[in-house]
Amino acid sequence: MSRLVAFAAIQGAYNIVSKVEGKFKEAMDKYGPNQPLEFPNTAYYLPIIYSILGIKVEKLGDAEPVLERCKKLLPPHIKGRIHTPYLGGTLDAGMAAILAEEIFEAIRYVEDPEFYQPVEDPDVEAGKLWVGAADDTIMRKRGIEFVDGSAPGFAAIVGAAPDPETAKMIAEEYQRKNLYVFMCANQAGTTFTQQLLEAGVQIGWSTRLVPFGPDISAAVFALGFANRAAMAFGGVQPGDYRKILLYNKERIFAFVNALGEVNAEWAANAAGAINWGFPTIADTDIPEILPTGICTYEHVVSSVPHSQICSKSIEVRGLKVTITEVPVPVSYGPAFEGERVRKEDVYLECGGGKTPCFELVRIAEMDAVEDGKVEVIGPDIKDVQPGSRLPLGVIVEVAGRKMQEDYEPILERQIHHLVNYAQGVMHIGQRDIAWYRIGKSAVEKGFTLEHIGKILHAKFHQDFGAIFDKCQVKIYTDEAKVKELLPMALQMYRTRDERIEGMTDETTETYYSCTLCQSFAPTHVCVISPERTGLCGAYNWLDCKASYEINPTGPNQPIAKGETLDERYGNWKGVNEFVERASRGAVSSYNFYSVVYDPMTTCGCCECIAAVLPMCNGVMTVNRDYPGMTPCGMKFTTLAGTIGGGNVTPGFVGHSKYNITQRKFIAGDGGIKRLVWMPKMLKEEIRERLIKRGEEIGIPNFIDMIATEEQGVTEDEILPFLQEVGHPALSMEPILG
């Protein structure tokens, strides 16, 4: 490797560690050693330090031994002209720089707590551009996309492009390839983030263009995100730096794009990223490191033209990207799913409570379907003025010998994602609460309502062609026709819901696995029965059955439950045998209906986590969208970090929101009568189902007996409320018998 690279990286690391040491001493003098030090609403303390060194930095004084470790990692400066291997020392220097920068950024949170806004989308109008460390709600929501493959990796862009148009071109190329773009550092008085805003590009987690910060030190938020994924989803233990780094090399497909002149501190960060297996691809003429070794292929590649930097980066990282050509006049891909069409940018709006709107997929006879036919019955975009509203009914008719009624809702649920993938088109909700917004920019490029049908036809054939032969789409915008068809759609929705509601675990001999999350949590095995949906909330038993029939080698496999070993807690011989095989011997048995005794494994994708509250003789549950403290003494982030990764943790279990009101929810421990606390936002979200479940168990006002954060966030605080309302859990047998 080049002597110049090593020289620059090592010099940059010395500069960074020295600067951070000075900042640390100033902070110690001002705040003292007991000043809390953290990235707000995140688990794993300072995640890079915790994952690599195993050190929990909770207060300012805890950072001192880390800085001492950084200084020990710094290799001697390179002197003379004798060529020696520099890679080892260069990697150590890079790691020292990264560890020190994490302390620097944590101190920034203390000194300027408003500098970063950890939200889905920055408030650009208020000048709040930088998101900083992803809070755990965002991290887990976005981390799932790395699990299911909808996000194949991320590009960490350092610096700025020559102009806003080039920045937009690079960003949209990565979006079309479904990658995230993590942005930090500045160049020549601007940043890549600011260039995108100048070019009219939406930024934020929802568009996969994430502005971490304006300085090179914000690179720690990208690397920390990767390490948190390894611990949360992969079950890698803190301090096992070798596994952490290998996990990232093999599973988190990321790379660095250095745009503009590379200084010594940038070189140190690039050297640090190499430890993760993340190569650097630059647009300037910097010394290269071409031999393979730590990274899959080259480590540093320079002088790459902007028109080629995306493809070259993907090649160097060894990333496989699949792009589907869809016949629409706008860019198309998952990276555009979170794009928002704001009110002032709307050309046409449908649904969202403003006009009647529904979506329906239904089986039709073979001779009644003309494959690829798309009809718009009523006015299309060309027939209305900007800012107009129309009623909308989207009916997709599919036909084929293998098509079944059970598949209808599977296909229907895809409409949300598939329509959203079109740039300039926003879709929210499903069924009869769907909401469409089509932006002026999409219309300018030629987008019409007919293209919605073309999207669905193309993607349904690509993703589900094994189960049907023909697909046609009818799009109704005539108000009288939409109102005429809506009751038919509502009746079909009710029939489907009743189909799963009428099923029980006892009368079903085949359950289904879901091992989708094993790419991140190798020992996690989710088994789904009619009365226990998947803990991520995305799959119920019928979904898994349909998924298996569509893809027999996929993650949803049938399991003959076999001999019942424990009826109360939900334990079956066949299920245990499957779990032991699928977890590679890590888990030999678990119970479906208990949070106390050998509960099911949990991974970081769970919607909620239940925990035992001994003093209240009950359980609480918390959803991952709730950021506050809970009566078990832990926030969701800490709970997920404790039990995630595919662990069986007595006293804690992950589950879906829907599972709360299923009849078998912790039935072995006493069922829903044990539920004593949940966040108010979750209670409101499932209010109707909670009321119905309370009536089923003979306690019509049960919903009002469940405490929320309004009554307290400790057991001591909520117990008097539970006693006052006469919560049934208080008179039940001890939960910890």
PDB file of C-alpha atoms in Angstrom, residues 290-416:
ATOM      1  CA  LEU A 290      -5.727  -1.873  -4.298  1.00  0.00           C
ATOM      2  CA  PRO A 291      -4.735  -5.313  -2.902  1.00  0.00           C
ATOM      3  CA  THR A 292      -7.506  -7.291  -1.200  1.00  0.00           C
ATOM      4  CA  GLY A 293      -7.253  -8.102   2.479  1.00  0.00           C
ATOM      5  CA  ILE A 294      -9.626  -6.617   5.042  1.00  0.00           C
ATOM      6  CA  CYS A 295     -12.203  -5.508   2.465  1.00  0.00           C
ATOM      7  CA  THR A 296     -13.762  -7.920  -0.009  1.00  0.00           C
ATOM      8  CA  TYR A 297     -11.862  -6.341  -2.899  1.00  0.00           C
ATOM      9  CA  GLU A 298      -9.927  -3.065  -3.051  1.00  0.00           C
ATOM     10  CA  HIS A 299      -9.667  -0.843   0.021  1.00  0.00           C
ATOM     11  CA  VAL A 300      -9.240   2.613  -1.538  1.00  0.00           C
ATOM     12  CA  VAL A 301      -9.972   3.497  -5.178  1.00  0.00           C
ATOM     13  CA  SER A 302      -9.416   7.012  -6.518  1.00  0.00           C
ATOM     14  CA  SER A 303     -10.164   9.300  -9.457  1.00  0.00           C
ATOM     15  CA  VAL A 304     -13.562   7.766 -10.226  1.00  0.00           C
ATOM     16  CA  PRO A 305     -15.765   9.987 -12.460  1.00  0.00           C
ATOM     17  CA  HIS A 306     -19.054  11.074 -10.908  1.00  0.00           C
ATOM     18  CA  SER A 307     -20.983   9.346 -13.686  1.00  0.00           C
ATOM     19  CA  GLN A 308     -19.384   6.038 -12.663  1.00  0.00           C
ATOM     20  CA  ILE A 309     -18.954   6.405  -8.908  1.00  0.00           C
ATOM     21  CA  CYS A 310     -22.190   4.557  -8.023  1.00  0.00           C
ATOM     22  CA  SER A 311     -21.516   1.529 -10.209  1.00  0.00           C
ATOM     23  CA  LYS A 312     -17.824   1.439  -9.255  1.00  0.00           C
ATOM     24  CA  SER A 313     -18.668   1.585  -5.530  1.00  0.00           C
ATOM     25  CA  ILE A 314     -21.130  -1.283  -5.819  1.00  0.00           C
ATOM     26  CA  GLU A 315     -18.565  -3.318  -7.751  1.00  0.00           C
ATOM     27  CA  VAL A 316     -15.752  -2.701  -5.243  1.00  0.00           C
ATOM     28  CA  ARG A 317     -17.996  -3.582  -2.270  1.00  0.00           C
ATOM     29  CA  GLY A 318     -19.110  -6.820  -3.968  1.00  0.00           C
ATOM     30  CA  LEU A 319     -22.742  -5.824  -3.657  1.00  0.00           C
ATOM     31  CA  LYS A 320     -25.404  -7.509  -5.777  1.00  0.00           C
ATOM     32  CA  VAL A 321     -28.215  -5.155  -6.717  1.00  0.00           C
ATOM     33  CA  THR A 322     -31.388  -6.147  -8.564  1.00  0.00           C
ATOM     34  CA  ILE A 323     -33.333  -3.437 -10.343  1.00  0.00           C
ATOM     35  CA  THR A 324     -36.739  -4.033 -11.867  1.00  0.00           C
ATOM     36  CA  GLU A 325     -37.724  -2.015 -14.909  1.00  0.00           C
ATOM     37  CA  VAL A 326     -41.301  -0.818 -14.474  1.00  0.00           C
ATOM     38  CA  PRO A 327     -43.055   0.938 -17.398  1.00  0.00           C
ATOM     39  CA  VAL A 328     -43.520   4.346 -15.794  1.00  0.00           C
ATOM     40  CA  PRO A 329     -42.029   7.747 -16.704  1.00  0.00           C
ATOM     41  CA  VAL A 330     -40.620   8.402 -13.203  1.00  0.00           C
ATOM     42  CA  SER A 331     -37.831   6.785 -11.183  1.00  0.00           C
ATOM     43  CA  TYR A 332     -39.038   3.681  -9.364  1.00  0.00           C
ATOM     44  CA  GLY A 333     -37.768   1.771  -6.303  1.00  0.00           C
ATOM     45  CA  PRO A 334     -38.138   1.280  -2.512  1.00  0.00           C
ATOM     46  CA  ALA A 335     -35.960   4.321  -1.784  1.00  0.00           C
ATOM     47  CA  PHE A 336     -38.877   6.541  -2.887  1.00  0.00           C
ATOM     48  CA  GLU A 337     -41.396   4.812  -0.624  1.00  0.00           C
ATOM     49  CA  GLY A 338     -41.040   7.336   2.180  1.00  0.00           C
ATOM     50  CA  GLU A 339     -41.152  10.386  -0.074  1.00  0.00           C
ATOM     51  CA  ARG A 340     -43.838  12.883   0.899  1.00  0.00           C
ATOM     52  CA  VAL A 341     -45.879  14.899  -1.565  1.00  0.00           C
ATOM     53  CA  ARG A 342     -46.611  18.100   0.312  1.00  0.00           C
ATOM     54  CA  LYS A 343     -49.869  20.008  -0.024  1.00  0.00           C
ATOM     55  CA  GLU A 344     -48.417  22.733  -2.220  1.00  0.00           C
ATOM     56  CA  ASP A 345     -46.884  20.114  -4.552  1.00  0.00           C
ATOM     57  CA  VAL A 346     -50.080  18.067  -5.075  1.00  0.00           C
ATOM     58  CA  TYR A 347     -51.549  17.798  -8.555  1.00  0.00           C
ATOM     59  CA  LEU A 348     -54.176  15.163  -7.684  1.00  0.00           C
ATOM     60  CA  GLU A 349     -55.388  13.800  -4.350  1.00  0.00           C
ATOM     61  CA  CYS A 350     -57.660  10.779  -3.765  1.00  0.00           C
ATOM     62  CA  GLY A 351     -58.982   9.315  -0.525  1.00  0.00           C
ATOM     63  CA  GLY A 352     -57.476  10.173   2.847  1.00  0.00           C
ATOM     64  CA  GLY A 353     -60.951  10.999   4.164  1.00  0.00           C
ATOM     65  CA  LYS A 354     -61.397  13.688   1.525  1.00  0.00           C
ATOM     66  CA  THR A 355     -62.977  11.522  -1.182  1.00  0.00           C
ATOM     67  CA  PRO A 356     -64.274   7.909  -1.257  1.00  0.00           C
ATOM     68  CA  CYS A 357     -61.388   5.515  -1.952  1.00  0.00           C
ATOM     69  CA  PHE A 358     -60.778   1.774  -1.816  1.00  0.00           C
ATOM     70  CA  GLU A 359     -58.451  -0.939  -3.146  1.00  0.00           C
ATOM     71  CA  LEU A 360     -59.348  -4.540  -3.823  1.00  0.00           C
ATOM     72  CA  VAL A 361     -57.697  -7.622  -5.279  1.00  0.00           C
ATOM     73  CA  ARG A 362     -60.068 -10.402  -6.285  1.00  0.00           C
ATOM     74  CA  ILE A 363     -60.026 -13.656  -8.226  1.00  0.00           C
ATOM     75  CA  ALA A 364     -61.693 -13.743 -11.613  1.00  0.00           C
ATOM     76  CA  GLU A 365     -62.349 -16.406 -14.207  1.00  0.00           C
ATOM     77  CA  MET A 366     -59.597 -16.951 -16.767  1.00  0.00           C
ATOM     78  CA  ASP A 367     -61.702 -15.875 -19.730  1.00  0.00           C
ATOM     79  CA  ALA A 368     -62.780 -12.706 -17.920  1.00  0.00           C
ATOM     80  CA  VAL A 369     -59.257 -11.321 -17.595  1.00  0.00           C
ATOM     81  CA  GLU A 370     -57.159  -9.771 -20.367  1.00  0.00           C
ATOM     82  CA  ASP A 371     -53.575  -9.808 -19.121  1.00  0.00           C
ATOM     83  CA  GLY A 372     -52.017  -6.340 -18.977  1.00  0.00           C
ATOM     84  CA  LYS A 373     -55.242  -4.466 -19.622  1.00  0.00           C
ATOM     85  CA  VAL A 374     -55.558  -1.243 -17.611  1.00  0.00           C
ATOM     86  CA  GLU A 375     -58.768   0.796 -17.744  1.00  0.00           C
ATOM     87  CA  VAL A 376     -59.458   4.202 -16.226  1.00  0.00           C
ATOM     88  CA  ILE A 377     -63.216   4.610 -15.823  1.00  0.00           C
ATOM     89  CA  GLY A 378     -63.774   8.316 -15.279  1.00  0.00           C
ATOM     90  CA  PRO A 379     -61.491  11.358 -15.458  1.00  0.00           C
ATOM     91  CA  ASP A 380     -57.697  10.834 -15.595  1.00  0.00           C
ATOM     92  CA  ILE A 381     -55.007  13.333 -14.603  1.00  0.00           C
ATOM     93  CA  LYS A 382     -55.077  15.067 -17.985  1.00  0.00           C
ATOM     94  CA  ASP A 383     -58.760  15.854 -17.389  1.00  0.00           C
ATOM     95  CA  VAL A 384     -58.319  17.781 -14.111  1.00  0.00           C
ATOM     96  CA  GLN A 385     -56.524  20.903 -12.920  1.00  0.00           C
ATOM     97  CA  PRO A 386     -53.589  21.012 -10.433  1.00  0.00           C
ATOM     98  CA  GLY A 387     -54.806  20.649  -6.838  1.00  0.00           C
ATOM     99  CA  SER A 388     -57.876  18.600  -7.801  1.00  0.00           C
ATOM    100  CA  ARG A 389     -59.455  15.744  -5.860  1.00  0.00           C
ATOM    101  CA  LEU A 390     -61.110  12.639  -7.249  1.00  0.00           C
ATOM    102  CA  PRO A 391     -62.797   9.546  -5.766  1.00  0.00           C
ATOM    103  CA  LEU A 392     -60.823   6.387  -6.498  1.00  0.00           C
ATOM    104  CA  GLY A 393     -61.475   2.673  -6.678  1.00  0.00           C
ATOM    105  CA  VAL A 394     -58.631   0.350  -7.677  1.00  0.00           C
ATOM    106  CA  ILE A 395     -59.741  -3.191  -8.515  1.00  0.00           C
ATOM    107  CA  VAL A 396     -57.103  -5.716  -9.527  1.00  0.00           C
ATOM    108  CA  GLU A 397     -58.486  -8.905 -11.044  1.00  0.00           C
ATOM    109  CA  VAL A 398     -56.203 -11.921 -11.185  1.00  0.00           C
ATOM    110  CA  ALA A 399     -56.801 -15.317 -12.717  1.00  0.00           C
ATOM    111  CA  GLY A 400     -54.879 -18.567 -12.716  1.00  0.00           C
ATOM    112  CA  ARG A 401     -55.204 -22.243 -11.879  1.00  0.00           C
ATOM    113  CA  LYS A 402     -53.102 -21.844  -8.718  1.00  0.00           C
ATOM    114  CA  MET A 403     -54.810 -18.674  -7.507  1.00  0.00           C
ATOM    115  CA  GLN A 404     -56.762 -18.996  -4.231  1.00  0.00           C
ATOM    116  CA  GLU A 405     -58.898 -16.696  -2.106  1.00  0.00           C
ATOM    117  CA  ASP A 406     -56.255 -16.799   0.628  1.00  0.00           C
ATOM    118  CA  TYR A 407     -53.867 -15.039  -1.734  1.00  0.00           C
ATOM    119  CA  GLU A 408     -56.112 -12.029  -2.336  1.00  0.00           C
ATOM    120  CA  PRO A 409     -55.127 -10.078   0.812  1.00  0.00           C
ATOM    121  CA  ILE A 410     -51.444 -10.981   0.279  1.00  0.00           C
ATOM    122  CA  LEU A 411     -51.466  -9.296  -3.118  1.00  0.00           C
ATOM    123  CA  GLU A 412     -53.694  -6.470  -1.927  1.00  0.00           C
ATOM    124  CA  ARG A 413     -51.296  -5.596   0.873  1.00  0.00           C
ATOM    125  CA  GLN A 414     -48.535  -5.069  -1.697  1.00  0.00           C
ATOM    126  CA  ILE A 415     -50.348  -2.178  -3.376  1.00  0.00           C
ATOM    127  CA  HIS A 416     -49.165   0.241  -0.686  1.00  0.00           C
TER     128      HIS A 416
END
